[in-house]
Short mmCIF file of C-alpha atoms in Angstrom, two decimals:
data_model
loop_
_atom_site.label_atom_id
_atom_site.label_comp_id
_atom_site.label_asym_id
_atom_site.label_seq_id
_atom_site.Cartn_x
_atom_site.Cartn_y
_atom_site.Cartn_z
CA MET K 1 -19.87 5.27 10.25
CA VAL K 2 -20.99 2.19 8.32
CA LEU K 3 -20.90 1.49 4.62
CA LYS K 4 -24.54 2.36 4.07
CA ASP K 5 -23.80 5.92 5.25
CA LEU K 6 -21.54 6.47 2.23
CA THR K 7 -22.75 7.49 -1.19
CA PHE K 8 -21.04 5.83 -4.16
CA VAL K 9 -20.91 6.49 -7.87
CA GLY K 10 -20.64 3.30 -9.87
CA ILE K 11 -20.97 1.66 -13.24
CA GLY K 12 -23.17 -1.40 -13.35
CA ASN K 13 -23.81 -4.05 -15.97
CA ASP K 14 -27.35 -5.24 -15.49
CA PRO K 15 -28.70 -7.94 -17.87
CA ALA K 16 -32.08 -6.20 -17.85
CA LYS K 17 -30.70 -2.71 -18.63
CA ASP K 18 -27.91 -0.94 -20.46
CA VAL K 19 -24.63 -0.11 -18.70
CA GLN K 20 -25.44 2.87 -16.55
CA LEU K 21 -23.98 5.40 -14.16
CA LYS K 22 -25.82 5.67 -10.90
CA SER K 23 -25.60 7.00 -7.38
CA VAL K 24 -26.55 4.37 -4.86
CA ARG K 25 -26.62 3.35 -1.23
CA GLU K 26 -26.08 -0.14 0.12
CA LYS K 27 -29.77 -0.66 0.92
CA GLU K 28 -30.69 -0.09 -2.74
CA PHE K 29 -28.60 -2.99 -4.05
CA LYS K 30 -30.48 -5.82 -5.72
CA TRP K 31 -27.90 -8.22 -7.08
CA ALA K 32 -28.89 -9.90 -10.35
CA ALA K 33 -27.36 -13.02 -11.83
CA GLY K 34 -24.66 -12.17 -14.35
CA SER K 35 -24.30 -8.55 -13.19
CA PHE K 36 -21.29 -6.70 -11.86
CA TYR K 37 -20.79 -3.34 -10.18
CA LEU K 38 -17.85 -1.01 -9.62
CA PHE K 39 -18.38 1.62 -6.91
CA TYR K 40 -16.31 4.52 -5.68
CA PRO K 41 -17.01 6.64 -2.55
CA VAL K 42 -17.48 10.27 -3.62
CA TYR K 43 -18.58 12.12 -0.49
CA LYS K 44 -15.94 10.72 1.85
CA GLN K 45 -12.71 8.93 1.02
CA CYS K 46 -11.96 6.11 3.44
CA VAL K 47 -10.16 2.79 3.77
CA VAL K 48 -12.55 -0.16 3.43
CA ALA K 49 -11.26 -3.64 4.23
CA PHE K 50 -12.49 -7.21 4.41
CA GLY K 51 -10.94 -10.62 4.95
CA LYS K 52 -9.02 -12.27 7.79
CA ASN K 53 -7.41 -9.70 10.06
CA GLU K 54 -4.10 -11.32 11.02
CA SER K 55 -1.63 -9.20 13.04
CA SER K 56 -3.85 -6.10 12.70
CA ARG K 57 -3.17 -5.86 8.96
CA LEU K 58 -6.73 -4.51 8.55
CA SER K 59 -6.32 -2.37 11.72
CA SER K 60 -7.46 -3.16 15.24
CA THR K 61 -10.94 -1.82 14.52
CA LEU K 62 -11.75 -5.25 13.03
CA ASP K 63 -11.66 -8.54 14.89
CA GLY K 64 -9.59 -11.57 13.90
CA GLY K 65 -12.27 -13.38 11.92
CA PHE K 66 -13.57 -13.05 8.41
CA LYS K 67 -15.51 -9.83 7.93
CA THR K 68 -17.87 -8.30 5.47
CA PRO K 69 -16.52 -4.92 4.22
CA ALA K 70 -15.88 -2.49 7.08
CA ILE K 71 -14.28 0.93 7.40
CA CYS K 72 -10.83 0.94 9.01
CA LYS K 73 -9.79 3.56 11.51
CA VAL K 74 -7.00 5.92 10.46
CA ASP K 75 -4.98 7.47 13.29
CA ALA K 76 -4.87 11.00 11.89
CA PRO K 77 -5.25 14.22 13.96
CA GLU K 78 -8.69 15.78 13.77
CA ASP K 79 -7.26 18.84 12.03
CA THR K 80 -5.65 16.68 9.33
CA LYS K 81 -7.69 15.89 6.24
CA PHE K 82 -6.47 12.44 5.27
CA THR K 83 -7.73 11.39 1.85
CA PRO K 84 -6.52 7.92 0.82
CA VAL K 85 -5.86 7.43 -2.88
CA ALA K 86 -4.23 4.00 -2.82
CA VAL K 87 -3.86 0.98 -0.52
CA TYR K 88 -1.03 -1.56 -0.64
CA GLY K 89 -0.86 -4.88 1.20
CA GLY K 90 1.37 -7.91 1.59
CA GLY K 91 1.62 -10.64 4.21
CA SER K 92 0.40 -9.18 7.51
CA TYR K 93 1.06 -5.54 6.63
CA SER K 94 -0.81 -2.75 4.83
CA ILE K 95 -0.17 0.86 3.78
CA SER K 96 -2.57 3.60 2.72
CA LYS K 97 -1.26 6.55 0.69
CA GLY K 98 -2.81 10.02 0.87
CA THR K 99 -3.15 12.80 -1.69
CA GLN K 100 -0.03 14.56 -0.37
CA GLY K 101 2.10 11.42 -0.61
CA GLU K 102 1.86 10.73 3.10
CA LEU K 103 1.78 7.09 4.20
CA TYR K 104 -0.20 5.40 6.98
CA GLU K 105 0.77 1.85 7.99
CA THR K 106 -0.88 -0.95 9.95
CA GLY K 107 -0.02 -4.56 10.72
CA GLU K 108 3.26 -6.35 11.30
CA LEU K 109 6.63 -6.84 9.60
CA PRO K 110 9.56 -8.91 10.95
CA SER K 111 11.92 -6.86 13.16
CA CYS K 112 9.21 -4.19 13.52
CA PRO K 113 6.68 -3.50 16.28
CA THR K 114 3.06 -4.30 15.44
CA VAL K 115 0.98 -1.26 14.46
CA SER K 116 -2.62 -1.78 15.53
CA GLU K 117 -4.27 0.82 13.26
CA PHE K 118 -3.30 3.04 10.35
CA LYS K 119 -0.62 5.40 11.75
CA LYS K 120 1.40 7.97 9.85
CA MET K 121 4.98 7.11 8.88
CA SER K 122 7.70 9.68 9.47
CA LEU K 123 9.44 10.33 6.14
CA LYS K 124 11.56 13.29 5.00
CA GLU K 125 9.96 13.36 1.51
CA LYS K 126 6.78 12.17 -0.19
CA ALA K 127 6.73 8.54 -1.26
CA ARG K 128 6.86 8.12 -5.05
CA LEU K 129 7.10 4.32 -5.37
CA ILE K 130 6.01 1.63 -2.90
CA SER K 131 6.60 -2.12 -2.80
CA ILE K 132 5.56 -4.55 -0.07
CA ALA K 133 6.96 -8.09 0.17
CA PRO K 134 5.95 -10.78 2.70
CA GLN K 135 8.67 -9.62 5.09
CA SER K 136 9.57 -6.07 4.10
CA LEU K 137 8.69 -2.62 2.76
CA VAL K 138 10.72 -0.71 0.17
CA LEU K 139 10.07 2.94 -0.72
CA VAL K 140 11.47 5.37 -3.28
CA LEU K 141 10.91 8.98 -2.24
CA GLU K 142 10.55 12.09 -4.41
CA ASP K 143 14.28 12.82 -4.04
CA ASN K 144 15.07 9.33 -5.49
CA THR K 145 16.37 8.02 -2.17
CA ILE K 146 15.51 4.42 -1.23
CA TRP K 147 14.22 3.45 2.21
CA TYR K 148 13.41 0.02 3.67
CA LYS K 149 12.20 -1.71 6.82
CA GLY K 150 11.40 -5.26 7.88
CA GLY K 151 13.25 -8.57 7.92
CA SER K 152 16.16 -9.59 5.68
CA GLU K 153 17.08 -12.99 4.24
CA GLU K 154 19.58 -14.02 1.54
CA TYR K 155 21.26 -10.58 1.79
CA HIS K 156 18.17 -8.75 0.64
CA PHE K 157 19.21 -5.66 2.61
CA PRO K 158 22.69 -4.32 3.52
CA ASN K 159 24.66 -6.69 5.77
CA ASP K 160 21.57 -8.97 5.70
CA GLU K 161 20.18 -6.98 8.64
CA GLY K 162 16.50 -6.24 9.20
CA LYS K 163 15.39 -2.82 10.40
CA GLY K 164 12.55 -1.90 12.73
CA SER K 165 12.04 1.56 11.22
CA ALA K 166 12.48 3.16 7.80
CA THR K 167 16.21 3.21 7.01
CA GLN K 168 17.95 4.75 3.99
CA TRP K 169 19.37 2.24 1.51
CA LYS K 170 22.33 3.42 -0.55
CA LEU K 171 22.01 1.15 -3.55
CA TRP K 172 24.81 2.76 -5.55
CA ALA K 173 28.31 2.70 -4.07
CA GLU K 174 29.34 5.49 -6.45
CA LYS K 175 27.17 8.61 -6.71
CA GLU K 176 27.91 9.11 -10.43
CA LYS K 177 26.28 5.75 -11.23
CA GLU K 178 22.97 6.70 -9.64
CA GLU K 179 19.95 6.79 -11.96
CA LYS K 180 16.36 7.89 -11.46
CA ILE K 181 14.22 4.93 -10.40
CA VAL K 182 10.95 4.65 -12.33
CA ASP K 183 9.63 1.33 -10.99
CA LEU K 184 10.36 -1.33 -8.40
CA ALA K 185 9.04 -4.71 -7.34
CA SER K 186 9.81 -6.89 -4.32
CA GLY K 187 9.54 -10.63 -3.94
CA SER K 188 10.54 -13.07 -1.24
CA ALA K 189 13.92 -11.71 -0.08
CA PHE K 190 14.74 -9.68 -3.20
CA THR K 191 13.92 -6.33 -4.84
CA LEU K 192 14.26 -5.20 -8.46
CA PHE K 193 14.66 -1.54 -9.47
CA VAL K 194 14.03 -0.23 -13.00
CA THR K 195 15.77 3.03 -13.87
CA GLU K 196 15.04 5.79 -16.36
CA GLY K 197 17.91 4.56 -18.53
CA GLY K 198 16.25 1.16 -18.94
CA ASN K 199 18.56 -0.66 -16.56
CA VAL K 200 17.48 -3.17 -13.91
CA TRP K 201 19.24 -3.31 -10.56
CA ALA K 202 18.64 -6.15 -8.11
CA SER K 203 19.34 -6.91 -4.49
CA GLY K 204 19.03 -10.25 -2.70
CA ASN K 205 20.56 -13.61 -3.59
CA ARG K 206 17.21 -15.24 -4.25
CA PHE K 207 16.07 -13.21 -7.25
CA LEU K 208 17.83 -15.36 -9.88
CA GLN K 209 16.04 -18.45 -8.52
CA ALA K 210 12.74 -16.62 -8.48
CA ILE K 211 12.90 -15.42 -12.09
CA GLY K 212 14.27 -18.73 -13.37
#
């Protein structure tokens, strides 16, 4: 399948016309100076990527050079209806999230084997929050457990050890101090967690330098 086989609904701002809603195909585009378009595939959800494909971060279906938009292969069984609703990327690694909370990964993280196309991750619960840093992935699942994989510097992860597969991270030493996590963000060798009570928890020695 190529992009022109997909039908999109989009909103366009054309200097010659009012803002309009239209159904279009690639061959019907006539780009005008000063115009912009936002398009969304409505007949088939898919992962569309473009850019430089280092370490298979855009999947092995694309070569290593710069590409115009192309559809990435997702390694899902034929009897599985995978519908991506979000895509996350960082460094040489990407994740696509499906409607059921399932995650498909591609690319490379330190301490992890390279994944050459979007392949499903094995998780015990649906992913609720996702954060990708240049060297690592951090997840919060529906049961509020934290999982991580990738390389570790400046004691980002327990014992400053990287992990090649998703590993549970027990952030709270005492169970009674645990709070529901409502947001997270990862930087270079650190992660911040925001809890329902308005508290911020951090891991990694570099975060104080990073936030000034």
